[in-house]
mmCIF file of C-alpha atoms and ligand atoms in Angstrom:
data_model
loop_
_atom_site.group_PDB
_atom_site.id
_atom_site.type_symbol
_atom_site.label_atom_id
_atom_site.label_comp_id
_atom_site.label_asym_id
_atom_site.label_seq_id
_atom_site.Cartn_x
_atom_site.Cartn_y
_atom_site.Cartn_z
ATOM 1 C CA MET A 1 132.570 87.417 111.596
ATOM 2 C CA ARG A 2 133.097 84.832 108.891
ATOM 3 C CA LYS A 3 130.689 81.875 108.606
ATOM 4 C CA PRO A 4 132.189 78.416 109.154
ATOM 5 C CA LEU A 5 133.143 77.004 105.748
ATOM 6 C CA SER A 6 130.575 74.229 106.044
ATOM 7 C CA GLU A 7 127.710 76.769 105.921
ATOM 8 C CA GLU A 8 129.075 78.515 102.879
ATOM 9 C CA LYS A 9 128.330 78.012 99.234
ATOM 10 C CA ILE A 10 130.831 77.811 96.419
ATOM 11 C CA THR A 11 131.527 81.148 94.759
ATOM 12 C CA ALA A 12 133.591 81.972 91.692
ATOM 13 C CA LEU A 13 136.469 82.953 94.012
ATOM 14 C CA HIS A 14 136.742 79.392 95.354
ATOM 15 C CA GLY A 15 138.124 78.396 91.972
ATOM 16 C CA ALA A 16 140.162 81.532 91.366
ATOM 17 C CA GLY A 17 143.527 80.459 92.744
ATOM 18 C CA GLY A 18 143.666 82.999 95.588
ATOM 19 C CA GLU A 19 143.259 83.046 99.349
ATOM 20 C CA LEU A 20 139.664 81.772 99.328
ATOM 21 C CA MET A 21 140.592 78.782 97.218
ATOM 22 C CA ASN A 22 143.591 78.042 99.432
ATOM 23 C CA ARG A 23 141.327 78.082 102.453
ATOM 24 C CA LEU A 24 138.867 75.677 100.810
ATOM 25 C CA VAL A 25 141.604 73.333 99.638
ATOM 26 C CA ALA A 26 143.289 73.404 103.052
ATOM 27 C CA GLU A 27 140.056 72.313 104.707
ATOM 28 C CA LEU A 28 139.268 69.650 102.117
ATOM 29 C CA ARG A 29 142.708 68.075 102.157
ATOM 30 C CA GLU A 30 142.292 67.258 105.837
ATOM 31 C CA LEU A 31 139.891 64.578 104.626
ATOM 32 C CA PHE A 32 142.814 62.776 102.994
ATOM 33 C CA PRO A 33 145.329 61.767 105.641
ATOM 34 C CA LEU A 34 146.983 59.008 103.586
ATOM 35 C CA ARG A 35 150.243 59.927 101.896
ATOM 36 C CA ALA A 36 151.758 58.100 98.948
ATOM 37 C CA ALA A 37 155.463 57.349 98.931
ATOM 38 C CA GLY A 38 157.079 60.254 97.105
ATOM 39 C CA GLU A 39 158.906 63.482 97.742
ATOM 40 C CA VAL A 40 156.059 65.870 96.838
ATOM 41 C CA GLY A 41 152.473 65.134 97.893
ATOM 42 C CA LEU A 42 149.101 66.750 98.500
ATOM 43 C CA ASP A 43 150.253 68.649 101.591
ATOM 44 C CA ASP A 44 152.919 70.456 99.639
ATOM 45 C CA LEU A 45 150.437 72.179 97.309
ATOM 46 C CA ASP A 46 153.195 72.278 94.727
ATOM 47 C CA ASP A 47 152.603 72.273 90.975
ATOM 48 C CA GLY A 48 152.477 68.493 90.919
ATOM 49 C CA ALA A 49 153.051 65.385 92.983
ATOM 50 C CA SER A 50 155.907 62.915 92.723
ATOM 51 C CA LEU A 51 155.647 59.206 93.436
ATOM 52 C CA SER A 52 158.042 56.432 94.344
ATOM 53 C CA LEU A 53 156.368 53.364 92.939
ATOM 54 C CA PRO A 54 156.975 49.742 93.852
ATOM 55 C CA GLN A 55 158.425 47.364 91.245
ATOM 56 C CA GLY A 56 156.066 46.382 88.445
ATOM 57 C CA GLU A 57 154.119 47.710 85.485
ATOM 58 C CA VAL A 58 152.471 51.092 86.119
ATOM 59 C CA VAL A 59 148.798 51.293 85.121
ATOM 60 C CA VAL A 60 147.033 54.644 84.611
ATOM 61 C CA THR A 61 143.325 55.197 84.058
ATOM 62 C CA THR A 62 141.024 58.213 84.079
ATOM 63 C CA ASP A 63 137.292 58.812 84.275
ATOM 64 C CA SER A 64 134.942 61.792 84.628
ATOM 65 C CA HIS A 65 131.840 61.349 86.742
ATOM 66 C CA VAL A 66 128.585 63.137 85.937
ATOM 67 C CA VAL A 67 126.080 60.912 87.771
ATOM 68 C CA LYS A 68 122.604 62.309 88.373
ATOM 69 C CA PRO A 69 121.405 62.471 91.133
ATOM 70 C CA LEU A 70 124.640 63.070 93.068
ATOM 71 C CA SER A 71 123.421 60.810 95.908
ATOM 72 C CA PHE A 72 121.555 57.551 95.318
ATOM 73 C CA PRO A 73 120.780 54.457 97.412
ATOM 74 C CA GLY A 74 124.080 52.713 98.159
ATOM 75 C CA GLY A 75 126.417 55.571 97.283
ATOM 76 C CA ASP A 76 127.145 59.003 95.894
ATOM 77 C CA ILE A 77 129.346 60.689 93.305
ATOM 78 C CA GLY A 78 132.381 60.585 95.622
ATOM 79 C CA LYS A 79 132.194 56.854 96.247
ATOM 80 C CA LEU A 80 131.553 56.325 92.545
ATOM 81 C CA ALA A 81 134.430 58.527 91.365
ATOM 82 C CA ALA A 82 136.887 56.658 93.584
ATOM 83 C CA SER A 83 135.489 53.150 93.052
ATOM 84 C CA GLY A 84 135.141 53.471 89.275
ATOM 85 C CA THR A 85 138.783 54.383 88.915
ATOM 86 C CA VAL A 86 140.049 51.871 91.494
ATOM 87 C CA ASN A 87 138.068 49.163 89.690
ATOM 88 C CA ASP A 88 139.558 49.952 86.289
ATOM 89 C CA LEU A 89 143.001 49.557 87.849
ATOM 90 C CA ALA A 90 141.944 46.380 89.662
ATOM 91 C CA VAL A 91 140.649 44.568 86.572
ATOM 92 C CA MET A 92 144.016 45.199 84.920
ATOM 93 C CA GLY A 93 145.630 43.439 87.848
ATOM 94 C CA ALA A 94 146.959 46.643 89.432
ATOM 95 C CA ARG A 95 147.067 47.529 93.096
ATOM 96 C CA PRO A 96 145.797 51.122 93.437
ATOM 97 C CA VAL A 97 148.546 53.401 94.735
ATOM 98 C CA ALA A 98 147.540 56.998 94.035
ATOM 99 C CA MET A 99 144.698 59.097 92.702
ATOM 100 C CA THR A 100 144.251 62.611 91.398
ATOM 101 C CA LEU A 101 140.993 64.536 91.657
ATOM 102 C CA GLY A 102 139.664 67.239 89.344
ATOM 103 C CA LEU A 103 136.609 69.094 90.634
ATOM 104 C CA ILE A 104 134.346 71.238 88.479
ATOM 105 C CA ILE A 105 131.745 72.902 90.680
ATOM 106 C CA GLU A 106 128.726 75.068 89.924
ATOM 107 C CA GLU A 107 128.607 78.397 91.707
ATOM 108 C CA GLY A 108 126.243 78.181 94.693
ATOM 109 C CA PHE A 109 126.988 74.522 95.402
ATOM 110 C CA PRO A 110 126.873 73.943 99.192
ATOM 111 C CA ILE A 111 130.332 73.325 100.648
ATOM 112 C CA SER A 112 128.842 70.904 103.200
ATOM 113 C CA GLU A 113 127.652 68.710 100.295
ATOM 114 C CA LEU A 114 131.044 68.888 98.648
ATOM 115 C CA LYS A 115 132.689 67.771 101.888
ATOM 116 C CA LYS A 116 130.273 64.872 102.194
ATOM 117 C CA PHE A 117 131.118 63.616 98.699
ATOM 118 C CA LEU A 118 134.842 64.027 99.265
ATOM 119 C CA SER A 119 134.549 62.076 102.521
ATOM 120 C CA SER A 120 132.978 59.210 100.560
ATOM 121 C CA LEU A 121 135.840 59.363 98.088
ATOM 122 C CA ALA A 122 138.386 59.422 100.916
ATOM 123 C CA GLU A 123 136.744 56.403 102.543
ATOM 124 C CA VAL A 124 137.261 54.321 99.388
ATOM 125 C CA LEU A 125 140.901 55.398 99.154
ATOM 126 C CA ARG A 126 141.431 54.412 102.784
ATOM 127 C CA GLU A 127 139.873 51.023 102.106
ATOM 128 C CA VAL A 128 142.317 50.219 99.316
ATOM 129 C CA GLY A 129 145.344 52.012 100.781
ATOM 130 C CA ALA A 130 145.695 54.556 97.971
ATOM 131 C CA ALA A 131 146.509 58.227 98.486
ATOM 132 C CA LEU A 132 145.121 61.361 96.896
ATOM 133 C CA VAL A 133 148.233 63.052 95.555
ATOM 134 C CA THR A 134 147.090 66.102 93.645
ATOM 135 C CA GLY A 135 143.938 67.852 92.528
ATOM 136 C CA ASP A 136 142.374 70.789 90.766
ATOM 137 C CA THR A 137 139.306 72.935 91.488
ATOM 138 C CA LYS A 138 137.399 74.999 88.930
ATOM 139 C CA VAL A 139 134.132 76.878 89.412
ATOM 140 C CA MET A 140 131.597 77.562 86.660
ATOM 141 C CA GLY A 141 128.785 80.081 86.857
ATOM 142 C CA LYS A 142 125.300 79.292 88.082
ATOM 143 C CA GLY A 143 123.374 77.520 85.332
ATOM 144 C CA GLU A 144 126.506 76.902 83.255
ATOM 145 C CA MET A 145 126.670 73.299 84.470
ATOM 146 C CA ASP A 146 124.758 70.856 86.654
ATOM 147 C CA GLY A 147 126.139 70.918 90.196
ATOM 148 C CA LEU A 148 129.330 68.923 90.345
ATOM 149 C CA VAL A 149 131.627 66.949 88.052
ATOM 150 C CA MET A 150 134.467 64.861 89.434
ATOM 151 C CA ASN A 151 137.376 63.565 87.404
ATOM 152 C CA THR A 152 139.665 60.973 88.922
ATOM 153 C CA THR A 153 142.871 59.533 87.553
ATOM 154 C CA GLY A 154 144.197 56.389 89.164
ATOM 155 C CA ILE A 155 147.750 55.109 89.265
ATOM 156 C CA GLY A 156 148.403 51.491 90.160
ATOM 157 C CA VAL A 157 151.140 48.909 89.932
ATOM 158 C CA ALA A 158 150.688 45.377 88.619
ATOM 159 C CA GLU A 159 152.966 42.384 89.047
ATOM 160 C CA ARG A 160 151.272 40.910 86.002
ATOM 161 C CA ILE A 161 148.959 42.848 83.723
ATOM 162 C CA ILE A 162 145.579 41.247 83.083
ATOM 163 C CA ARG A 163 143.780 42.239 79.873
ATOM 164 C CA ASP A 164 140.187 41.973 78.723
ATOM 165 C CA SER A 165 141.504 40.159 75.638
ATOM 166 C CA GLY A 166 143.135 37.179 77.333
ATOM 167 C CA LEU A 167 140.319 34.588 77.219
ATOM 168 C CA ARG A 168 141.166 31.171 75.773
ATOM 169 C CA PRO A 169 138.696 28.441 74.787
ATOM 170 C CA GLY A 170 137.817 26.411 77.883
ATOM 171 C CA ASP A 171 138.253 29.295 80.344
ATOM 172 C CA LYS A 172 135.434 29.620 82.848
ATOM 173 C CA ILE A 173 133.623 32.946 83.129
ATOM 174 C CA ILE A 174 132.932 34.198 86.654
ATOM 175 C CA ILE A 175 130.745 37.148 87.657
ATOM 176 C CA THR A 176 131.504 38.306 91.202
ATOM 177 C CA GLY A 177 127.921 39.240 92.173
ATOM 178 C CA PRO A 178 124.420 40.250 91.049
ATOM 179 C CA VAL A 179 124.262 42.478 87.959
ATOM 180 C CA GLY A 180 122.323 45.657 87.202
ATOM 181 C CA ASP A 181 122.056 47.049 90.743
ATOM 182 C CA HIS A 182 123.876 50.314 90.077
ATOM 183 C CA GLY A 183 122.079 51.251 86.861
ATOM 184 C CA MET A 184 118.695 50.444 88.325
ATOM 185 C CA ALA A 185 119.335 52.206 91.658
ATOM 186 C CA VAL A 186 120.367 55.431 89.883
ATOM 187 C CA LEU A 187 117.459 55.260 87.440
ATOM 188 C CA ALA A 188 114.903 54.665 90.210
ATOM 189 C CA ALA A 189 116.355 57.505 92.309
ATOM 190 C CA ARG A 190 116.460 59.931 89.363
ATOM 191 C CA GLU A 191 112.955 59.234 88.109
ATOM 192 C CA GLY A 192 111.422 58.786 91.562
ATOM 193 C CA ILE A 193 110.193 55.309 90.659
ATOM 194 C CA PRO A 194 108.724 53.559 93.704
ATOM 195 C CA VAL A 195 110.580 50.309 94.340
ATOM 196 C CA GLU A 196 109.225 47.159 95.954
ATOM 197 C CA GLY A 197 111.831 46.153 98.525
ATOM 198 C CA GLU A 198 115.125 47.958 98.107
ATOM 199 C CA ILE A 199 117.452 48.518 95.190
ATOM 200 C CA LYS A 200 120.901 49.733 96.195
ATOM 201 C CA SER A 201 123.853 50.467 93.978
ATOM 202 C CA ASP A 202 126.665 47.915 94.200
ATOM 203 C CA VAL A 203 129.255 50.711 93.950
ATOM 204 C CA SER A 204 132.382 49.501 95.800
ATOM 205 C CA PRO A 205 136.112 49.237 95.296
ATOM 206 C CA ILE A 206 136.764 45.662 94.140
ATOM 207 C CA TRP A 207 140.552 45.552 94.509
ATOM 208 C CA PRO A 208 140.412 43.474 97.745
ATOM 209 C CA LEU A 209 138.250 40.934 95.919
ATOM 210 C CA VAL A 210 140.352 40.887 92.759
ATOM 211 C CA GLU A 211 143.507 40.509 94.829
ATOM 212 C CA ARG A 212 142.104 37.252 96.186
ATOM 213 C CA ALA A 213 141.416 35.890 92.735
ATOM 214 C CA LEU A 214 144.917 36.833 91.579
ATOM 215 C CA SER A 215 146.507 35.131 94.590
ATOM 216 C CA ILE A 216 144.954 31.807 93.512
ATOM 217 C CA GLY A 217 146.232 32.136 89.947
ATOM 218 C CA GLY A 218 144.789 31.067 86.606
ATOM 219 C CA VAL A 219 143.138 34.442 85.860
ATOM 220 C CA THR A 220 143.335 35.008 82.096
ATOM 221 C CA ALA A 221 141.095 38.067 81.559
ATOM 222 C CA MET A 222 139.107 40.611 83.553
ATOM 223 C CA LYS A 223 136.717 43.474 82.922
ATOM 224 C CA ASP A 224 134.383 45.586 85.050
ATOM 225 C CA PRO A 225 130.859 45.528 83.591
ATOM 226 C CA THR A 226 130.061 49.242 83.812
ATOM 227 C CA ARG A 227 128.229 51.070 80.996
ATOM 228 C CA GLY A 228 126.313 48.585 78.842
ATOM 229 C CA GLY A 229 126.453 46.106 81.723
ATOM 230 C CA LEU A 230 127.368 42.431 81.562
ATOM 231 C CA ALA A 231 126.257 42.194 77.907
ATOM 232 C CA ALA A 232 128.761 44.858 76.801
ATOM 233 C CA ALA A 233 131.596 43.445 78.932
ATOM 234 C CA LEU A 234 131.156 39.876 77.636
ATOM 235 C CA ASN A 235 130.884 41.014 74.009
ATOM 236 C CA GLU A 236 134.021 43.097 74.301
ATOM 237 C CA MET A 237 135.923 40.249 75.909
ATOM 238 C CA ALA A 238 134.760 37.776 73.215
ATOM 239 C CA ARG A 239 135.670 40.136 70.352
ATOM 240 C CA LYS A 240 139.043 41.147 71.686
ATOM 241 C CA SER A 241 139.996 37.618 72.754
ATOM 242 C CA GLY A 242 138.877 36.063 69.439
ATOM 243 C CA VAL A 243 136.751 33.438 71.180
ATOM 244 C CA GLY A 244 133.037 32.768 71.621
ATOM 245 C CA ILE A 245 131.432 32.887 75.037
ATOM 246 C CA THR A 246 128.439 30.861 76.180
ATOM 247 C CA VAL A 247 126.568 31.946 79.300
ATOM 248 C CA ARG A 248 123.642 30.300 81.031
ATOM 249 C CA GLU A 249 120.918 32.795 81.821
ATOM 250 C CA GLU A 250 119.775 30.950 84.934
ATOM 251 C CA GLU A 251 123.287 31.149 86.410
ATOM 252 C CA ILE A 252 123.514 34.942 86.052
ATOM 253 C CA PRO A 253 122.662 36.470 89.432
ATOM 254 C CA VAL A 254 120.052 39.250 89.239
ATOM 255 C CA ARG A 255 118.237 40.459 92.342
ATOM 256 C CA PRO A 256 114.458 39.906 92.125
ATOM 257 C CA GLU A 257 113.766 43.633 92.723
ATOM 258 C CA VAL A 258 116.073 44.582 89.844
ATOM 259 C CA ARG A 259 114.621 41.907 87.565
ATOM 260 C CA GLY A 260 111.065 42.997 88.390
ATOM 261 C CA LEU A 261 111.636 46.689 87.719
ATOM 262 C CA ALA A 262 113.689 45.970 84.592
ATOM 263 C CA GLU A 263 110.836 43.883 83.186
ATOM 264 C CA LEU A 264 108.377 46.640 83.973
ATOM 265 C CA LEU A 265 110.540 49.212 82.161
ATOM 266 C CA GLY A 266 111.424 46.922 79.273
ATOM 267 C CA ILE A 267 115.170 47.041 79.956
ATOM 268 C CA SER A 268 117.420 43.985 80.178
ATOM 269 C CA PRO A 269 119.259 43.791 83.530
ATOM 270 C CA LEU A 270 122.189 42.398 81.522
ATOM 271 C CA ASN A 271 122.563 45.849 79.885
ATOM 272 C CA LEU A 272 122.542 47.779 83.169
ATOM 273 C CA ALA A 273 125.758 49.084 84.704
ATOM 274 C CA CYS A 274 127.445 47.566 87.732
ATOM 275 C CA GLU A 275 130.030 49.548 89.735
ATOM 276 C CA GLY A 276 131.222 46.875 92.140
ATOM 277 C CA ARG A 277 131.534 43.747 90.025
ATOM 278 C CA ALA A 278 134.113 42.030 87.866
ATOM 279 C CA VAL A 279 133.856 39.535 85.035
ATOM 280 C CA ILE A 280 136.780 37.169 85.449
ATOM 281 C CA GLY A 281 138.050 34.570 82.998
ATOM 282 C CA VAL A 282 139.865 31.714 84.726
ATOM 283 C CA SER A 283 141.578 28.625 83.358
ATOM 284 C CA PRO A 284 139.335 25.609 84.032
ATOM 285 C CA ASP A 285 141.750 23.949 86.502
ATOM 286 C CA ARG A 286 141.656 26.985 88.820
ATOM 287 C CA ALA A 287 138.062 28.123 88.380
ATOM 288 C CA GLU A 288 136.584 26.397 91.439
ATOM 289 C CA ALA A 289 139.445 27.565 93.682
ATOM 290 C CA VAL A 290 139.076 31.168 92.482
ATOM 291 C CA LEU A 291 135.306 30.983 92.993
ATOM 292 C CA SER A 292 135.727 29.757 96.593
ATOM 293 C CA ALA A 293 138.253 32.491 97.349
ATOM 294 C CA LEU A 294 135.903 35.152 95.953
ATOM 295 C CA ARG A 295 132.978 33.847 97.979
ATOM 296 C CA GLU A 296 134.907 34.231 101.226
ATOM 297 C CA HIS A 297 134.869 38.022 100.730
ATOM 298 C CA PRO A 298 131.621 39.926 101.458
ATOM 299 C CA LEU A 299 131.677 41.526 97.983
ATOM 300 C CA GLY A 300 131.974 38.126 96.317
ATOM 301 C CA ARG A 301 129.453 36.167 98.359
ATOM 302 C CA ASP A 302 127.196 35.666 95.328
ATOM 303 C CA ALA A 303 129.964 35.012 92.799
ATOM 304 C CA ARG A 304 129.072 32.432 90.155
ATOM 305 C CA ILE A 305 130.530 30.627 87.189
ATOM 306 C CA ILE A 306 128.103 31.703 84.467
ATOM 307 C CA GLY A 307 129.652 30.139 81.380
ATOM 308 C CA GLU A 308 132.823 29.516 79.412
ATOM 309 C CA ALA A 309 134.877 30.587 76.452
ATOM 310 C CA ILE A 310 134.505 28.379 73.368
ATOM 311 C CA PRO A 311 136.325 28.094 70.026
ATOM 312 C CA GLU A 312 133.064 28.481 68.015
ATOM 313 C CA HIS A 313 130.991 31.675 67.563
ATOM 314 C CA ARG A 314 134.156 33.772 67.635
ATOM 315 C CA GLY A 315 133.520 37.309 68.815
ATOM 316 C CA LYS A 316 129.969 36.457 69.890
ATOM 317 C CA VAL A 317 128.174 35.760 73.147
ATOM 318 C CA VAL A 318 125.658 32.908 73.138
ATOM 319 C CA LEU A 319 122.995 33.070 75.842
ATOM 320 C CA GLU A 320 121.404 29.771 76.856
ATOM 321 C CA THR A 321 118.022 31.027 77.963
ATOM 322 C CA ARG A 322 116.009 29.974 80.960
ATOM 323 C CA VAL A 323 113.563 28.098 78.731
ATOM 324 C CA GLY A 324 116.260 26.109 76.965
ATOM 325 C CA GLY A 325 116.696 28.283 73.849
ATOM 326 C CA ARG A 326 119.921 29.758 72.518
ATOM 327 C CA ARG A 327 120.393 33.248 71.140
ATOM 328 C CA TYR A 328 123.141 35.767 70.696
ATOM 329 C CA LEU A 329 123.442 38.251 73.540
ATOM 330 C CA GLU A 330 123.992 41.382 71.484
ATOM 331 C CA MET A 331 126.394 44.214 72.218
ATOM 332 C CA PRO A 332 124.119 47.087 73.365
ATOM 333 C CA LEU A 333 124.171 50.127 71.074
ATOM 334 C CA GLY A 334 124.904 52.233 74.112
ATOM 335 C CA ASP A 335 123.940 52.265 77.745
ATOM 336 C CA PRO A 336 120.149 52.562 78.014
ATOM 337 C CA LEU A 337 120.582 55.317 80.611
ATOM 338 C CA PRO A 338 122.570 58.551 80.439
ATOM 339 C CA ARG A 339 124.540 59.949 83.394
ATOM 340 C CA ILE A 340 124.715 56.791 85.482
ATOM 341 C CA CYS A 341 128.416 57.206 86.210
HETATM 342 MG MG1 MG B 401 136.534 49.297 82.774
#
């Protein structure tokens, strides 16, 4: 008798386009009950999916996820693969509508684990009302890769596109919550660093939060501070918008556990990735209203205005330090940590 699929491990045949792959795909697609509007969807197992999209500008984004370890406090690769892509759509002002999923799996990978990660991904899609519309599964030999890689492509529709280059002098800069949680949670989990208290990744889909900000109006620019953290996001926004940005260090929310461990390791929390935050530029007349709206949502409870865009220091970020000094917050050369997303 055949073992239940959940006790099996991935073999080369699971990616070989035959009966075994069909059986795997059939079981996995039950995790995704949501259907997008369109003639051809996931259930049809056709060569592609078709979509009927609502009026607006279509936004497309893609990302491959190689996080190590695959599970970490606060999330796993499935939640990350869905949230990362949803969040890139969200910060462009787009409501997530559909997602595709490419799986590359190492031979011997437990199918129960795979199902767990896909359930996390499905949960995020349910939360934002987006559907998985098509996917692909490939298997590589044992030792030819490290476990599991997930690629997601997101499709969203925006009434008005928001760019990371839209800041104008005078705009207030909002961060929607504490920074550095994701990068530090993954690092601590990977290296087995004992943590005082708890450090959990902030990985979450931020569309519901962003939608609130957009409904108030006055949003001029947005970016999700992922690799390179807040420092990279602010520098990119300043450069592309042709403005300077000043931020007050004491206003930037950092959890004490994250700050403590970052100090110990000699890393700036401002360079560590977030996966459930947005940097939002808002015209000064709407900034307080947007901040209040964000704070009413659980993901935005700790949102803060951390600074503003200025006409001087174009392309630069000026950090007003805790002790009253001023220095440029530099663009990091790269993320201090590999494989955090
Ligand atoms: Mg982004």
